[in-house]
Short mmCIF file of C-alpha atoms and ligand atoms in Angstrom, two decimals:
data_model
loop_
_atom_site.label_atom_id
_atom_site.label_comp_id
_atom_site.label_asym_id
_atom_site.label_seq_id
_atom_site.Cartn_x
_atom_site.Cartn_y
_atom_site.Cartn_z
CA MET A 1 39.87 -109.99 66.87
CA GLU A 2 38.48 -112.77 64.63
CA PHE A 3 36.89 -112.27 61.24
CA ASN A 4 34.65 -114.84 59.61
CA THR A 5 32.71 -112.59 57.25
CA ILE A 6 33.83 -109.40 55.47
CA CYS A 7 31.74 -107.08 53.35
CA VAL A 8 33.66 -105.16 50.66
CA MET A 9 31.95 -102.08 49.23
CA GLY A 10 33.15 -101.29 45.69
CA LEU A 11 34.53 -103.92 43.31
CA GLY A 12 36.97 -101.87 41.21
CA TYR A 13 40.76 -101.90 40.87
CA ILE A 14 41.21 -102.16 44.65
CA GLY A 15 38.00 -103.66 46.06
CA LEU A 16 37.91 -106.69 43.79
CA PRO A 17 41.54 -107.78 44.35
CA THR A 18 41.11 -107.18 48.10
CA ALA A 19 37.82 -109.12 48.29
CA SER A 20 39.18 -112.08 46.34
CA THR A 21 42.46 -112.15 48.28
CA PHE A 22 40.51 -112.39 51.56
CA ALA A 23 38.28 -115.08 50.01
CA SER A 24 41.36 -117.06 48.96
CA ARG A 25 42.34 -117.15 52.66
CA GLY A 26 39.08 -118.92 53.56
CA ILE A 27 37.13 -115.84 54.71
CA LYS A 28 33.50 -115.48 53.62
CA VAL A 29 33.41 -112.28 51.56
CA ILE A 30 30.36 -110.37 50.37
CA GLY A 31 31.45 -108.21 47.46
CA VAL A 32 29.09 -105.30 46.84
CA ASP A 33 28.93 -102.91 43.92
CA ALA A 34 26.37 -100.22 43.17
CA ASN A 35 26.74 -100.71 39.41
CA PRO A 36 24.30 -103.43 38.27
CA ARG A 37 26.44 -104.21 35.22
CA VAL A 38 29.48 -104.94 37.40
CA VAL A 39 27.38 -107.16 39.69
CA GLU A 40 25.82 -109.05 36.79
CA SER A 41 29.08 -109.58 34.98
CA LEU A 42 30.88 -110.84 38.12
CA GLN A 43 27.95 -113.08 39.02
CA ASN A 44 28.37 -114.61 35.56
CA GLY A 45 32.09 -115.08 36.20
CA HIS A 46 33.31 -112.22 33.96
CA VAL A 47 35.96 -109.93 35.44
CA HIS A 48 35.41 -106.39 34.16
CA ILE A 49 38.92 -104.99 34.82
CA TYR A 50 42.31 -106.06 33.56
CA GLU A 51 44.99 -106.85 36.12
CA PRO A 52 47.46 -109.72 35.79
CA GLY A 53 46.27 -112.83 37.70
CA LEU A 54 42.98 -111.28 38.82
CA ARG A 55 40.68 -113.26 36.55
CA GLU A 56 41.99 -116.57 37.91
CA LEU A 57 41.83 -115.41 41.55
CA VAL A 58 38.27 -114.15 41.21
CA SER A 59 37.15 -117.36 39.43
CA GLU A 60 38.62 -119.52 42.20
CA SER A 61 37.03 -117.36 44.91
CA LEU A 62 33.62 -117.52 43.24
CA ALA A 63 33.92 -121.27 42.63
CA SER A 64 34.87 -121.94 46.28
CA GLY A 65 31.74 -120.09 47.41
CA ASN A 66 33.85 -117.83 49.63
CA LEU A 67 33.15 -114.79 47.45
CA ILE A 68 29.60 -113.83 46.69
CA ILE A 69 28.60 -110.77 44.68
CA ARG A 70 25.60 -108.62 45.55
CA ASN A 71 24.26 -105.11 45.07
CA GLN A 72 23.46 -104.63 48.77
CA PRO A 73 25.57 -105.20 51.90
CA LYS A 74 24.81 -107.87 54.51
CA PRO A 75 25.81 -108.20 58.18
CA ALA A 76 29.53 -108.96 58.57
CA ASP A 77 32.37 -108.77 61.11
CA ALA A 78 34.19 -106.13 59.06
CA PHE A 79 33.20 -103.69 56.32
CA ILE A 80 35.74 -102.30 53.84
CA ILE A 81 34.92 -99.23 51.75
CA ALA A 82 36.93 -99.22 48.52
CA VAL A 83 34.95 -96.93 46.24
CA PRO A 84 36.35 -94.27 43.89
CA THR A 85 37.02 -90.68 44.97
CA PRO A 86 37.17 -88.76 41.69
CA PHE A 87 37.17 -84.98 41.46
CA TYR A 88 34.80 -82.45 39.96
CA ASP A 89 35.81 -80.08 37.13
CA ASP A 90 36.82 -77.49 39.75
CA LYS A 91 39.26 -80.09 41.25
CA LYS A 92 37.21 -80.52 44.43
CA ALA A 93 36.96 -84.10 45.73
CA ASP A 94 33.74 -85.90 44.84
CA MET A 95 32.92 -87.79 48.05
CA ARG A 96 29.49 -89.02 46.96
CA PHE A 97 30.58 -92.66 46.59
CA VAL A 98 32.19 -92.68 50.04
CA ARG A 99 29.09 -91.14 51.61
CA SER A 100 26.68 -93.52 49.91
CA ALA A 101 28.81 -96.57 50.81
CA ALA A 102 28.88 -95.46 54.46
CA GLU A 103 25.12 -94.89 54.37
CA ALA A 104 24.56 -98.32 52.81
CA ILE A 105 26.50 -100.18 55.53
CA ALA A 106 25.29 -98.06 58.48
CA PRO A 107 22.16 -100.18 59.15
CA PHE A 108 24.29 -103.36 59.24
CA VAL A 109 27.13 -102.25 61.52
CA ARG A 110 26.79 -103.97 64.93
CA GLN A 111 28.53 -103.72 68.29
CA GLY A 112 32.15 -104.86 67.96
CA ASN A 113 32.30 -104.68 64.14
CA LEU A 114 35.18 -103.05 62.25
CA VAL A 115 34.78 -100.50 59.45
CA VAL A 116 37.74 -99.62 57.19
CA LEU A 117 37.91 -96.81 54.64
CA GLU A 118 40.47 -97.57 51.90
CA SER A 119 39.53 -94.95 49.28
CA THR A 120 42.05 -92.13 48.84
CA SER A 121 40.39 -89.22 50.62
CA PRO A 122 41.01 -85.65 51.82
CA PRO A 123 42.33 -85.32 55.38
CA MET A 124 39.66 -85.77 58.10
CA THR A 125 37.30 -87.83 55.91
CA THR A 126 37.25 -90.80 58.31
CA CYS A 127 36.50 -88.69 61.37
CA GLY A 128 34.55 -85.92 59.66
CA ILE A 129 32.41 -87.76 57.08
CA VAL A 130 32.37 -91.52 57.70
CA ALA A 131 32.15 -91.53 61.53
CA PRO A 132 29.13 -89.18 61.72
CA ILE A 133 27.20 -91.25 59.15
CA LEU A 134 27.88 -94.50 61.03
CA GLU A 135 27.05 -92.90 64.38
CA ARG A 136 23.57 -91.79 63.29
CA GLY A 137 22.01 -94.89 64.90
CA GLY A 138 23.45 -93.96 68.30
CA MET A 139 26.64 -96.07 68.37
CA LYS A 140 30.00 -94.36 68.91
CA ALA A 141 33.06 -94.95 66.67
CA GLY A 142 35.98 -96.34 68.68
CA GLU A 143 33.68 -97.39 71.54
CA ASP A 144 30.84 -99.45 70.08
CA PHE A 145 32.50 -100.30 66.77
CA TYR A 146 36.02 -99.89 65.42
CA LEU A 147 36.79 -97.43 62.66
CA THR A 148 40.04 -97.12 60.66
CA TYR A 149 41.54 -95.62 57.52
CA SER A 150 43.91 -97.89 55.61
CA PRO A 151 44.98 -96.63 52.18
CA GLU A 152 45.71 -98.84 49.22
CA ARG A 153 49.22 -98.21 47.86
CA VAL A 154 49.47 -100.81 45.14
CA LEU A 155 50.88 -100.21 41.67
CA PRO A 156 48.60 -101.05 38.73
CA GLY A 157 50.06 -104.09 36.97
CA GLN A 158 51.39 -105.50 40.25
CA ILE A 159 48.34 -105.19 42.47
CA LEU A 160 48.03 -108.80 43.65
CA ARG A 161 51.67 -109.03 44.72
CA GLU A 162 51.90 -105.55 46.26
CA LEU A 163 48.65 -106.07 48.19
CA ILE A 164 50.38 -108.83 50.12
CA GLU A 165 53.98 -107.62 50.22
CA ASN A 166 53.73 -103.83 50.68
CA ALA A 167 53.86 -102.22 54.10
CA ARG A 168 50.31 -101.43 55.26
CA VAL A 169 49.38 -98.26 57.15
CA ILE A 170 46.41 -98.53 59.48
CA GLY A 171 45.08 -95.39 61.12
CA GLY A 172 42.43 -95.78 63.78
CA VAL A 173 40.04 -93.27 65.28
CA ASN A 174 41.56 -94.70 68.47
CA HIS A 175 44.23 -97.28 69.24
CA SER A 176 41.89 -100.25 69.67
CA SER A 177 40.42 -99.51 66.22
CA ALA A 178 43.92 -99.54 64.69
CA GLU A 179 44.61 -102.87 66.44
CA ALA A 180 41.38 -104.33 65.05
CA GLY A 181 42.47 -103.18 61.58
CA ARG A 182 45.83 -104.88 62.06
CA ASP A 183 44.10 -108.16 62.97
CA LEU A 184 42.08 -107.93 59.75
CA TYR A 185 44.93 -107.22 57.31
CA ARG A 186 47.25 -109.71 59.03
CA ILE A 187 45.11 -112.34 57.33
CA PHE A 188 47.06 -111.77 54.09
CA VAL A 189 49.56 -108.90 54.48
CA LYS A 190 53.18 -110.06 54.73
CA GLY A 191 54.69 -106.55 54.75
CA GLU A 192 55.12 -104.45 57.86
CA ILE A 193 51.89 -103.16 59.41
CA ILE A 194 52.19 -99.67 60.88
CA LEU A 195 49.57 -98.38 63.30
CA THR A 196 48.77 -94.69 63.55
CA ASP A 197 45.75 -92.40 63.77
CA ALA A 198 43.20 -92.05 60.96
CA THR A 199 44.07 -88.53 59.81
CA THR A 200 47.81 -89.29 59.73
CA ALA A 201 47.08 -92.33 57.56
CA GLU A 202 45.02 -90.15 55.20
CA MET A 203 47.89 -87.66 54.98
CA VAL A 204 50.48 -90.39 54.42
CA LYS A 205 48.65 -91.61 51.34
CA LEU A 206 48.27 -88.10 49.90
CA MET A 207 51.86 -87.19 50.75
CA GLU A 208 53.25 -90.21 48.88
CA ASN A 209 51.49 -89.38 45.63
CA THR A 210 52.02 -85.63 46.03
CA TYR A 211 55.75 -86.12 46.62
CA ARG A 212 55.94 -88.04 43.35
CA ASP A 213 53.93 -85.40 41.51
CA VAL A 214 56.14 -82.55 42.77
CA ASN A 215 59.27 -84.51 41.87
CA ILE A 216 57.98 -85.11 38.32
CA ALA A 217 56.97 -81.42 38.09
CA ILE A 218 60.51 -80.30 38.77
CA ALA A 219 61.80 -82.79 36.19
CA ASN A 220 59.32 -81.35 33.68
CA GLU A 221 60.36 -77.80 34.54
CA PHE A 222 64.01 -78.80 34.15
CA SER A 223 63.13 -80.13 30.67
CA ARG A 224 61.81 -76.68 29.72
CA LEU A 225 64.90 -74.95 31.11
CA ALA A 226 67.19 -77.39 29.32
CA ASP A 227 65.37 -76.69 26.09
CA ARG A 228 65.87 -72.93 26.61
CA PHE A 229 69.59 -73.34 27.35
CA GLY A 230 70.22 -75.75 24.50
CA ILE A 231 71.24 -78.72 26.64
CA ASP A 232 70.03 -82.30 27.11
CA VAL A 233 67.89 -82.65 30.27
CA TRP A 234 68.22 -86.44 30.31
CA GLU A 235 71.98 -86.25 30.42
CA ALA A 236 71.83 -83.48 33.07
CA ILE A 237 69.45 -85.52 35.28
CA ARG A 238 71.57 -88.63 34.89
CA ILE A 239 74.62 -86.76 36.11
CA ALA A 240 72.76 -84.94 38.93
CA ASN A 241 71.38 -88.30 40.14
CA LEU A 242 74.94 -89.54 40.67
CA HIS A 243 74.91 -87.28 43.72
CA PRO A 244 74.10 -89.55 46.69
CA ARG A 245 71.26 -87.35 47.93
CA VAL A 246 69.58 -86.45 44.62
CA LYS A 247 66.89 -88.55 42.89
CA ILE A 248 65.12 -86.57 40.16
CA LEU A 249 62.40 -88.49 38.33
CA ASN A 250 61.88 -88.44 34.56
CA PRO A 251 60.32 -85.64 32.55
CA GLY A 252 57.74 -86.65 29.97
CA PRO A 253 54.52 -85.56 28.30
CA GLY A 254 52.77 -85.00 31.67
CA VAL A 255 51.32 -86.93 34.59
CA GLY A 256 48.27 -89.11 34.08
CA GLY A 257 46.28 -91.90 35.69
CA HIS A 258 43.61 -91.63 38.34
CA CYS A 259 45.99 -91.32 41.35
CA ILE A 260 48.95 -88.98 41.06
CA SER A 261 47.17 -86.48 38.82
CA VAL A 262 44.16 -86.37 41.20
CA ASP A 263 45.27 -86.86 44.81
CA PRO A 264 47.40 -83.69 45.29
CA TRP A 265 44.26 -81.63 44.58
CA PHE A 266 42.73 -83.04 47.78
CA LEU A 267 45.43 -81.24 49.75
CA VAL A 268 45.02 -78.05 47.73
CA GLU A 269 41.28 -78.15 48.38
CA ALA A 270 41.76 -78.81 52.09
CA ALA A 271 44.25 -75.95 52.60
CA PRO A 272 44.45 -73.70 49.51
CA ASP A 273 46.33 -70.96 51.39
CA ILE A 274 49.16 -73.33 52.33
CA ALA A 275 49.41 -75.90 49.53
CA THR A 276 50.90 -73.48 46.98
CA LEU A 277 53.85 -75.63 45.88
CA ILE A 278 51.50 -78.57 45.40
CA ARG A 279 49.09 -76.52 43.28
CA THR A 280 51.90 -75.12 41.15
CA SER A 281 53.33 -78.60 40.59
CA ARG A 282 49.94 -79.83 39.39
CA GLN A 283 49.75 -76.87 37.01
CA VAL A 284 53.27 -77.56 35.70
CA ASN A 285 52.43 -81.21 35.02
CA ASP A 286 49.05 -80.41 33.51
CA SER A 287 50.62 -77.91 31.11
CA GLN A 288 53.42 -80.24 29.99
CA PRO A 289 51.44 -81.49 26.93
CA GLU A 290 51.69 -77.93 25.54
CA PHE A 291 55.48 -78.24 25.49
CA VAL A 292 55.28 -81.44 23.47
CA ILE A 293 52.99 -79.70 20.98
CA ARG A 294 55.36 -76.73 20.86
CA LEU A 295 58.24 -79.09 20.08
CA ILE A 296 56.26 -80.59 17.21
CA GLN A 297 55.57 -77.10 15.89
CA GLN A 298 59.30 -76.35 16.04
CA VAL A 299 59.89 -79.42 13.87
CA LEU A 300 56.93 -79.17 11.46
CA GLY A 301 56.19 -75.44 11.52
CA LYS A 302 53.54 -73.56 13.45
CA ASP A 303 50.64 -74.47 11.16
CA LEU A 304 49.91 -78.14 11.68
CA HIS A 305 47.05 -78.22 9.18
CA GLY A 306 47.20 -81.41 7.12
CA LYS A 307 50.45 -82.60 8.74
CA ARG A 308 50.46 -86.39 8.97
CA ILE A 309 51.48 -87.50 12.46
CA ALA A 310 51.75 -91.10 13.71
CA VAL A 311 51.16 -90.98 17.49
CA LEU A 312 52.64 -94.01 19.25
CA GLY A 313 51.00 -94.67 22.63
CA LEU A 314 47.88 -93.30 24.33
CA ALA A 315 48.00 -94.96 27.77
CA PHE A 316 48.91 -92.91 30.86
CA LYS A 317 52.15 -94.82 31.36
CA PRO A 318 54.16 -97.70 29.85
CA ASP A 319 52.76 -101.22 29.63
CA VAL A 320 49.24 -100.56 30.92
CA ASP A 321 45.95 -100.23 29.02
CA ASP A 322 44.56 -97.42 31.20
CA LEU A 323 43.75 -94.19 29.33
CA ARG A 324 42.37 -92.20 32.27
CA GLU A 325 43.75 -88.64 32.54
CA SER A 326 46.38 -89.63 29.99
CA PRO A 327 48.55 -86.74 28.72
CA ALA A 328 49.12 -88.73 25.52
CA VAL A 329 45.39 -88.63 24.76
CA ASP A 330 45.44 -84.91 25.48
CA ILE A 331 48.29 -84.33 23.03
CA ALA A 332 46.74 -86.47 20.27
CA ARG A 333 43.44 -84.62 20.67
CA HIS A 334 45.09 -81.20 20.53
CA LEU A 335 47.12 -82.10 17.44
CA ALA A 336 43.95 -83.28 15.71
CA ALA A 337 42.14 -80.10 16.81
CA LYS A 338 44.93 -78.05 15.22
CA GLY A 339 44.15 -79.72 11.90
CA ALA A 340 46.89 -82.38 11.89
CA GLN A 341 46.02 -85.74 10.32
CA VAL A 342 46.63 -87.86 13.40
CA LYS A 343 46.75 -91.64 13.42
CA ALA A 344 47.18 -92.79 17.00
CA PHE A 345 48.01 -96.37 17.98
CA GLU A 346 47.77 -97.83 21.49
CA PRO A 347 49.09 -101.42 21.49
CA ASN A 348 47.36 -102.29 24.80
CA LYS A 349 43.98 -101.03 23.58
CA PRO A 350 44.08 -101.20 19.79
CA ASP A 351 40.31 -100.81 19.51
CA ALA A 352 40.18 -97.68 21.72
CA GLU A 353 37.53 -95.20 20.65
CA ILE A 354 38.30 -91.78 22.09
CA GLU A 355 36.43 -88.64 21.21
CA GLY A 356 38.55 -86.31 19.10
CA VAL A 357 41.40 -88.82 18.66
CA PRO A 358 41.64 -90.61 15.30
CA ALA A 359 42.99 -94.03 16.31
CA VAL A 360 44.11 -97.04 14.26
CA ASP A 361 44.43 -100.65 15.38
CA SER A 362 47.97 -101.43 14.21
CA LEU A 363 51.40 -99.89 14.17
CA SER A 364 51.70 -100.31 10.40
CA LYS A 365 48.48 -98.35 9.82
CA ALA A 366 49.78 -95.52 12.02
CA LEU A 367 53.10 -95.42 10.17
CA GLU A 368 52.08 -96.09 6.57
CA ASP A 369 51.64 -92.50 5.35
CA ALA A 370 53.07 -90.44 8.24
CA GLU A 371 55.54 -87.59 7.86
CA LEU A 372 56.39 -87.45 11.58
CA VAL A 373 56.49 -90.23 14.17
CA LEU A 374 55.73 -89.08 17.72
CA VAL A 375 56.47 -91.45 20.62
CA LEU A 376 54.43 -90.55 23.72
CA VAL A 377 54.54 -93.73 25.84
CA GLY A 378 57.52 -96.01 26.48
CA HIS A 379 55.61 -99.27 25.86
CA LYS A 380 57.81 -102.32 25.35
CA GLU A 381 56.39 -102.68 21.81
CA PHE A 382 57.97 -99.32 20.90
CA ARG A 383 61.20 -99.73 22.87
CA SER A 384 61.93 -102.87 20.89
CA LEU A 385 61.38 -101.29 17.45
CA GLU A 386 64.32 -101.60 15.06
CA ALA A 387 65.09 -98.37 13.18
CA THR A 388 65.97 -100.37 10.04
CA GLN A 389 62.49 -101.96 10.09
CA VAL A 390 60.58 -98.77 10.93
CA VAL A 391 62.16 -96.90 8.03
CA LYS A 392 60.71 -99.49 5.61
CA GLN A 393 57.18 -99.05 7.00
CA THR A 394 56.88 -95.28 6.74
CA PRO A 395 57.70 -92.34 4.48
CA ALA A 396 58.32 -90.30 7.69
CA ARG A 397 61.88 -89.13 8.29
CA LEU A 398 61.12 -87.11 11.42
CA LEU A 399 61.06 -88.73 14.86
CA VAL A 400 59.97 -86.89 18.02
CA ASP A 401 60.54 -88.85 21.24
CA ALA A 402 58.79 -87.36 24.29
CA VAL A 403 59.86 -90.12 26.68
CA ASN A 404 63.49 -90.86 25.76
CA VAL A 405 63.04 -94.48 24.74
CA MET A 406 64.07 -94.49 21.08
CA PRO A 407 67.78 -95.01 20.25
CA ALA A 408 68.65 -91.75 18.47
CA GLU A 409 71.84 -92.99 16.78
CA ALA A 410 70.15 -96.01 15.19
CA PHE A 411 67.29 -93.88 13.88
CA LYS A 412 69.69 -91.24 12.55
CA GLN A 413 71.66 -93.91 10.73
CA ALA A 414 68.40 -95.20 9.26
CA GLY A 415 67.79 -91.72 7.80
CA PHE A 416 65.64 -89.98 10.44
CA ARG A 417 66.05 -86.53 11.90
CA VAL A 418 65.57 -87.11 15.64
CA PHE A 419 64.20 -84.70 18.28
CA ARG A 420 63.66 -85.37 21.96
CA LEU A 421 61.66 -83.54 24.61
CA GLY A 422 63.96 -81.56 26.91
CA VAL A 423 66.84 -81.41 24.46
CA GLY A 424 67.43 -77.92 23.10
CA HIS A 425 68.73 -79.08 19.71
CA GLU A 426 68.27 -81.75 17.09
CA LEU A 427 70.05 -84.96 18.10
N1 SAJ B 501 55.66 -90.36 35.41
C1 SAJ B 501 56.57 -89.42 34.89
N2 SAJ B 501 57.87 -89.49 35.28
C2 SAJ B 501 58.31 -90.44 36.16
C3 SAJ B 501 57.40 -91.37 36.70
C4 SAJ B 501 56.07 -91.30 36.31
O1 SAJ B 501 56.20 -88.55 34.09
O2 SAJ B 501 59.52 -90.45 36.44
C5 SAJ B 501 54.24 -90.29 35.02
C6 SAJ B 501 53.73 -91.58 34.39
O3 SAJ B 501 54.03 -91.63 33.01
C7 SAJ B 501 52.25 -91.47 34.67
C8 SAJ B 501 52.19 -90.77 36.02
O4 SAJ B 501 53.45 -90.16 36.18
O5 SAJ B 501 51.59 -90.67 33.70
C9 SAJ B 501 51.89 -91.67 37.21
O6 SAJ B 501 52.55 -92.92 37.09
P1 SAJ B 501 53.27 -93.66 38.34
O7 SAJ B 501 53.84 -94.94 37.85
O8 SAJ B 501 54.19 -92.72 39.00
O9 SAJ B 501 52.09 -93.92 39.39
P2 SAJ B 501 50.61 -94.64 39.37
O10 SAJ B 501 49.62 -93.52 39.24
O11 SAJ B 501 50.52 -95.77 38.43
O12 SAJ B 501 50.57 -95.26 40.86
C10 SAJ B 501 50.78 -94.42 41.98
C11 SAJ B 501 51.79 -95.11 42.94
N3 SAJ B 501 52.23 -94.15 43.94
C12 SAJ B 501 53.55 -93.93 44.20
O13 SAJ B 501 54.43 -94.48 43.60
C13 SAJ B 501 53.86 -92.95 45.30
C14 SAJ B 501 51.12 -96.33 43.59
O14 SAJ B 501 51.98 -96.90 44.57
C15 SAJ B 501 49.78 -95.91 44.25
O15 SAJ B 501 49.13 -97.03 44.86
C16 SAJ B 501 48.89 -95.36 43.17
O16 SAJ B 501 49.52 -94.18 42.62
C17 SAJ B 501 47.54 -95.02 43.77
O17 SAJ B 501 46.59 -95.81 43.58
O18 SAJ B 501 47.42 -94.02 44.50
#
């Protein structure tokens, strides 16, 4: 199948890189977003999200005329839906963006067109939600037009490279739909393209992120057990991972971001009677911030009123600026709510304004009058800190490391007492 024009619905972390990568291959791309501010800013050449290399790629695509930005779809050979699927407070998937994107393209889908859903979605979304909306006009998915599910699997920070190099799963409502999807992504994908059915592809995406969540949950539970038994979980995991068939991930302050901390709930919602391990793992990871706070109370005493704590890192993981669902934010907020005098510093977003989290815009301001330094994210700015320099910038002599990135010996020699999450004793 040949594609001259593609319409991409949703210009966020996935839609915008995908639209501009197609445009860079000479395809005419109509990028559509429902948010007028996103449309206006892109039309003026401003890229609203940070991802290495994206600004340049979008600028080139706009300048070449291959990418145009609009608030409404237009006729095209293929339509890609890449809108967010957040969840409600009760952890049920919020499918409103997927529904409204499908409704918006429905009047434009013609005989022989291809429609792809990329948004992470609960099983059966393609067949159960998207197909019926598109079929309202009388056409049949798989017969009159092609319909596929093809999940994004790219890692924030490496999106443009992984988009091209990663293996791509394409699940069709029938085989000819999957083949049409393959023809589309072959335009830029260099990785293997695997064809399957739509619901399997939906499951694959959820299984990948759920597997990672469950693996981190067991690491976090091991950290609690290690603490109880007075041993060092990091050392125990390192040794266990020498076994050729064991690969335990790292414990930490919890699991954040908009993917791994969200997606497993879609399986719990779809089959609550079966997905018990998945639910428990989510609960373990969501409660991990409490164990960091407990550790701080072991070091400073139960009453945290007036205690001066420098919180290093607020992002959901190292070397990104994304604060969504971040356990570090959660911890900083709880410490402040318990009366501690928190000064939090996020080097990738020094001007962050977060409700309930007193933040400062430099490391020295965070450290200057602290009594305890708490490291919550393994950013390179913190990993490279020299103990002999830190000791000159702060009256604090207590260091709590929740992510195992600070060299304990060097900090001890510089005069600190050092504590680490998952280690049942002072280092
Ligand atoms: N984390 C740990 N311990 C670890 C690894 C991670 O506590 O050993 C924490 C991180 O600090 C972070 C959270 O887990 O808070 C998630 O980080 P991550 O790097 O594991 O994953 P994401 O959310 O940035 O990206 C994931 C990726 N999925 C997998 O690796 C299976 C990515 O490929 C997906 O495209 C992305 O989710 C997505 O969009 O679904």
